[in-house]
């Protein structure tokens, strides 16, 4: 490299000298690593939820037993009313509604609400003891049987997905920070 200038009609040149130029780029590895971690997070398997069939046994005072089975419906809560006409599960000889049963996916117990105004309560299966009285009848919660698994959507968060997403976010934030710091070193003209 040599410098030249024009002074009083004559060119003046400096002695040539070697100049080394280092070209520096901001690091791009955080963006690649962060993107690959995001892809890996969405490729991890999603959470699975067990679905259960709940089997109740309603007994009248005369000894007649009426089995009731509450089936799961994918990933939705199941609300069933038990009683006479107009209920989703009908028991012969009953007038009105006895109780409402709610089953949630992944739970091995039922939520029951009596029609006398009491709130929801949880009952667990125990085949030989009375779960609760319903009017002039008694209800036994006989069994909670597994009916299979259901996968949640792929964007649902499991613990492993949360860890990988946290790492991806940290690496991408580090990459943006180093890029911002690099841009601060470039002189503005």
mmCIF file of C-alpha atoms in Angstrom:
data_model
loop_
_atom_site.group_PDB
_atom_site.id
_atom_site.type_symbol
_atom_site.label_atom_id
_atom_site.label_comp_id
_atom_site.label_asym_id
_atom_site.label_seq_id
_atom_site.Cartn_x
_atom_site.Cartn_y
_atom_site.Cartn_z
ATOM 1 C CA UNK A 1 0.000 0.000 0.000
ATOM 2 C CA UNK A 2 1.325 3.415 -0.897
ATOM 3 C CA UNK A 3 -0.109 6.902 -0.462
ATOM 4 C CA UNK A 4 -0.083 9.543 -3.227
ATOM 5 C CA UNK A 5 -0.877 13.235 -3.130
ATOM 6 C CA UNK A 6 -0.701 16.086 -5.631
ATOM 7 C CA UNK A 7 1.189 19.111 -4.372
ATOM 8 C CA UNK A 8 2.057 22.146 -6.507
ATOM 9 C CA UNK A 9 1.544 20.163 -9.682
ATOM 10 C CA UNK A 10 3.770 17.250 -8.661
ATOM 11 C CA UNK A 11 2.809 13.804 -7.384
ATOM 12 C CA UNK A 12 4.354 12.821 -4.095
ATOM 13 C CA UNK A 13 4.384 9.129 -3.220
ATOM 14 C CA UNK A 14 5.200 7.380 0.019
ATOM 15 C CA UNK A 15 7.267 4.245 0.248
ATOM 16 C CA UNK A 16 5.089 1.180 -0.283
ATOM 17 C CA UNK A 17 4.334 -0.764 2.870
ATOM 18 C CA UNK A 18 2.489 -4.011 3.608
ATOM 19 C CA UNK A 19 -0.865 -3.738 5.310
ATOM 20 C CA UNK A 20 -2.813 -6.653 6.727
ATOM 21 C CA UNK A 21 -6.594 -6.455 6.901
ATOM 22 C CA UNK A 22 -8.570 -8.799 9.120
ATOM 23 C CA UNK A 23 -12.224 -9.147 8.203
ATOM 24 C CA UNK A 24 -14.362 -9.990 11.213
ATOM 25 C CA UNK A 25 -17.901 -11.361 11.081
ATOM 26 C CA UNK A 26 -20.267 -11.795 14.007
ATOM 27 C CA UNK A 27 -20.530 -15.410 15.188
ATOM 28 C CA UNK A 28 -23.369 -17.308 13.554
ATOM 29 C CA UNK A 29 -23.117 -20.549 15.527
ATOM 30 C CA UNK A 30 -25.660 -19.410 18.170
ATOM 31 C CA UNK A 31 -28.297 -18.959 15.475
ATOM 32 C CA UNK A 32 -27.646 -22.409 14.011
ATOM 33 C CA UNK A 33 -27.547 -24.112 17.400
ATOM 34 C CA UNK A 34 -30.663 -22.257 18.596
ATOM 35 C CA UNK A 35 -32.589 -23.166 15.446
ATOM 36 C CA UNK A 36 -31.588 -26.820 15.710
ATOM 37 C CA UNK A 37 -32.639 -26.875 19.373
ATOM 38 C CA UNK A 38 -36.041 -25.401 18.438
ATOM 39 C CA UNK A 39 -36.525 -28.083 15.792
ATOM 40 C CA UNK A 40 -35.428 -30.760 18.270
ATOM 41 C CA UNK A 41 -37.915 -29.462 20.852
ATOM 42 C CA UNK A 42 -40.826 -29.874 18.462
ATOM 43 C CA UNK A 43 -39.621 -33.315 17.358
ATOM 44 C CA UNK A 44 -39.601 -34.635 20.926
ATOM 45 C CA UNK A 45 -42.633 -36.818 21.655
ATOM 46 C CA UNK A 46 -45.582 -35.079 23.211
ATOM 47 C CA UNK A 47 -47.166 -35.937 26.512
ATOM 48 C CA UNK A 48 -49.467 -38.948 26.750
ATOM 49 C CA UNK A 49 -52.569 -38.995 28.894
ATOM 50 C CA UNK A 50 -54.230 -42.182 30.122
ATOM 51 C CA UNK A 51 -57.961 -42.524 29.567
ATOM 52 C CA UNK A 52 -60.055 -44.534 32.030
ATOM 53 C CA UNK A 53 -63.437 -46.273 32.041
ATOM 54 C CA UNK A 54 -65.203 -45.753 35.367
ATOM 55 C CA UNK A 55 -67.651 -48.450 36.483
ATOM 56 C CA UNK A 56 -70.324 -47.603 39.041
ATOM 57 C CA UNK A 57 -72.943 -49.891 40.551
ATOM 58 C CA UNK A 58 -76.211 -48.295 41.707
ATOM 59 C CA UNK A 59 -78.227 -50.429 44.129
ATOM 60 C CA UNK A 60 -81.833 -49.905 45.093
ATOM 61 C CA UNK A 61 -83.310 -50.898 48.463
ATOM 62 C CA UNK A 62 -85.009 -53.893 46.858
ATOM 63 C CA UNK A 63 -81.563 -55.293 45.894
ATOM 64 C CA UNK A 64 -81.639 -54.514 42.178
ATOM 65 C CA UNK A 65 -78.289 -53.349 40.829
ATOM 66 C CA UNK A 66 -77.835 -51.090 37.815
ATOM 67 C CA UNK A 67 -74.320 -50.892 36.373
ATOM 68 C CA UNK A 68 -73.223 -47.540 34.988
ATOM 69 C CA UNK A 69 -70.104 -47.083 32.908
ATOM 70 C CA UNK A 70 -68.565 -43.691 32.158
ATOM 71 C CA UNK A 71 -66.426 -43.817 29.010
ATOM 72 C CA UNK A 72 -63.686 -41.341 28.112
ATOM 73 C CA UNK A 73 -64.072 -39.053 25.115
ATOM 74 C CA UNK A 74 -60.568 -38.332 23.872
ATOM 75 C CA UNK A 75 -59.148 -35.310 25.699
ATOM 76 C CA UNK A 76 -62.434 -33.783 26.852
ATOM 77 C CA UNK A 77 -64.182 -33.914 30.188
ATOM 78 C CA UNK A 78 -67.144 -36.262 30.298
ATOM 79 C CA UNK A 79 -70.236 -34.992 32.113
ATOM 80 C CA UNK A 80 -73.011 -37.525 32.620
ATOM 81 C CA UNK A 81 -76.258 -37.019 34.514
ATOM 82 C CA UNK A 82 -77.665 -40.138 36.174
ATOM 83 C CA UNK A 83 -81.334 -40.477 36.977
ATOM 84 C CA UNK A 84 -84.727 -40.740 35.297
ATOM 85 C CA UNK A 85 -85.997 -39.409 32.004
ATOM 86 C CA UNK A 86 -84.020 -36.552 30.491
ATOM 87 C CA UNK A 87 -80.710 -37.774 31.934
ATOM 88 C CA UNK A 88 -77.856 -39.077 29.818
ATOM 89 C CA UNK A 89 -77.768 -42.333 31.865
ATOM 90 C CA UNK A 90 -81.247 -43.518 32.832
ATOM 91 C CA UNK A 91 -82.029 -45.788 35.778
ATOM 92 C CA UNK A 92 -85.446 -47.499 35.816
ATOM 93 C CA UNK A 93 -87.811 -46.315 38.541
ATOM 94 C CA UNK A 94 -86.010 -43.043 39.270
ATOM 95 C CA UNK A 95 -87.717 -39.672 39.078
ATOM 96 C CA UNK A 96 -85.541 -36.653 38.278
ATOM 97 C CA UNK A 97 -81.778 -36.499 38.445
ATOM 98 C CA UNK A 98 -79.851 -38.334 41.156
ATOM 99 C CA UNK A 99 -76.344 -36.980 40.557
ATOM 100 C CA UNK A 100 -73.900 -35.716 37.940
ATOM 101 C CA UNK A 101 -70.604 -37.471 37.268
ATOM 102 C CA UNK A 102 -67.601 -35.767 35.681
ATOM 103 C CA UNK A 103 -64.565 -37.728 34.447
ATOM 104 C CA UNK A 104 -61.422 -35.947 33.331
ATOM 105 C CA UNK A 105 -58.717 -37.482 31.140
ATOM 106 C CA UNK A 106 -55.732 -38.758 33.090
ATOM 107 C CA UNK A 107 -57.561 -38.962 36.439
ATOM 108 C CA UNK A 108 -58.240 -42.260 38.178
ATOM 109 C CA UNK A 109 -61.141 -40.863 40.165
ATOM 110 C CA UNK A 110 -64.498 -39.236 39.504
ATOM 111 C CA UNK A 111 -65.988 -35.883 40.437
ATOM 112 C CA UNK A 112 -69.567 -36.209 41.681
ATOM 113 C CA UNK A 113 -72.144 -33.490 42.304
ATOM 114 C CA UNK A 114 -75.336 -34.403 44.087
ATOM 115 C CA UNK A 115 -78.562 -32.727 43.018
ATOM 116 C CA UNK A 116 -79.337 -31.602 46.574
ATOM 117 C CA UNK A 117 -77.047 -28.587 46.102
ATOM 118 C CA UNK A 118 -73.771 -29.871 47.506
ATOM 119 C CA UNK A 119 -70.669 -29.076 45.439
ATOM 120 C CA UNK A 120 -68.327 -31.375 43.575
ATOM 121 C CA UNK A 121 -66.507 -34.044 45.529
ATOM 122 C CA UNK A 122 -63.930 -36.601 44.451
ATOM 123 C CA UNK A 123 -64.575 -40.314 44.825
ATOM 124 C CA UNK A 124 -62.039 -43.068 44.326
ATOM 125 C CA UNK A 125 -62.704 -46.698 43.375
ATOM 126 C CA UNK A 126 -63.258 -49.090 46.250
ATOM 127 C CA UNK A 127 -65.395 -52.083 45.253
ATOM 128 C CA UNK A 128 -66.645 -53.146 48.684
ATOM 129 C CA UNK A 129 -67.609 -49.845 50.336
ATOM 130 C CA UNK A 130 -70.406 -47.440 49.515
ATOM 131 C CA UNK A 131 -69.051 -44.475 47.590
ATOM 132 C CA UNK A 132 -72.042 -42.215 48.349
ATOM 133 C CA UNK A 133 -75.809 -42.350 48.823
ATOM 134 C CA UNK A 134 -78.000 -40.975 46.017
ATOM 135 C CA UNK A 135 -81.594 -40.497 47.112
ATOM 136 C CA UNK A 136 -82.975 -43.869 48.251
ATOM 137 C CA UNK A 137 -80.149 -45.712 46.464
ATOM 138 C CA UNK A 138 -76.491 -46.348 47.224
ATOM 139 C CA UNK A 139 -73.661 -46.070 44.717
ATOM 140 C CA UNK A 140 -70.573 -48.276 44.640
ATOM 141 C CA UNK A 141 -67.548 -47.202 42.629
ATOM 142 C CA UNK A 142 -66.441 -50.649 41.479
ATOM 143 C CA UNK A 143 -63.550 -50.120 39.137
ATOM 144 C CA UNK A 144 -61.416 -47.673 37.213
ATOM 145 C CA UNK A 145 -60.094 -49.503 34.152
ATOM 146 C CA UNK A 146 -57.452 -48.175 31.735
ATOM 147 C CA UNK A 147 -58.914 -47.594 28.273
ATOM 148 C CA UNK A 148 -55.746 -46.570 26.457
ATOM 149 C CA UNK A 149 -53.497 -43.572 25.985
ATOM 150 C CA UNK A 150 -54.048 -40.376 24.066
ATOM 151 C CA UNK A 151 -51.268 -38.124 22.821
ATOM 152 C CA UNK A 152 -51.577 -34.415 23.394
ATOM 153 C CA UNK A 153 -50.828 -32.129 20.417
ATOM 154 C CA UNK A 154 -47.122 -31.874 19.483
ATOM 155 C CA UNK A 155 -46.899 -28.314 20.828
ATOM 156 C CA UNK A 156 -47.828 -29.417 24.353
ATOM 157 C CA UNK A 157 -44.987 -29.011 26.826
ATOM 158 C CA UNK A 158 -43.330 -31.895 28.604
ATOM 159 C CA UNK A 159 -40.414 -31.323 30.963
ATOM 160 C CA UNK A 160 -37.852 -32.336 28.317
ATOM 161 C CA UNK A 161 -39.411 -29.947 25.785
ATOM 162 C CA UNK A 162 -39.308 -27.126 28.327
ATOM 163 C CA UNK A 163 -35.608 -27.715 29.000
ATOM 164 C CA UNK A 164 -34.728 -27.798 25.285
ATOM 165 C CA UNK A 165 -36.843 -24.684 24.579
ATOM 166 C CA UNK A 166 -35.136 -22.873 27.459
ATOM 167 C CA UNK A 167 -31.707 -23.791 26.062
ATOM 168 C CA UNK A 168 -32.748 -22.714 22.552
ATOM 169 C CA UNK A 169 -34.007 -19.374 23.853
ATOM 170 C CA UNK A 170 -30.823 -18.798 25.862
ATOM 171 C CA UNK A 171 -28.575 -19.585 22.865
ATOM 172 C CA UNK A 172 -30.623 -17.381 20.507
ATOM 173 C CA UNK A 173 -30.574 -14.496 22.998
ATOM 174 C CA UNK A 174 -26.803 -14.898 23.331
ATOM 175 C CA UNK A 175 -26.487 -14.798 19.528
ATOM 176 C CA UNK A 176 -28.591 -11.633 19.281
ATOM 177 C CA UNK A 177 -26.583 -10.015 22.064
ATOM 178 C CA UNK A 178 -23.224 -10.789 20.399
ATOM 179 C CA UNK A 179 -24.545 -9.526 17.054
ATOM 180 C CA UNK A 180 -25.746 -6.316 18.689
ATOM 181 C CA UNK A 181 -22.343 -5.866 20.399
ATOM 182 C CA UNK A 182 -20.595 -6.449 17.067
ATOM 183 C CA UNK A 183 -22.750 -3.843 15.357
ATOM 184 C CA UNK A 184 -21.839 -1.353 18.089
ATOM 185 C CA UNK A 185 -18.135 -1.668 17.104
ATOM 186 C CA UNK A 186 -18.768 -0.647 13.481
ATOM 187 C CA UNK A 187 -18.120 3.094 13.156
ATOM 188 C CA UNK A 188 -20.964 5.086 11.691
ATOM 189 C CA UNK A 189 -20.061 7.361 8.792
#
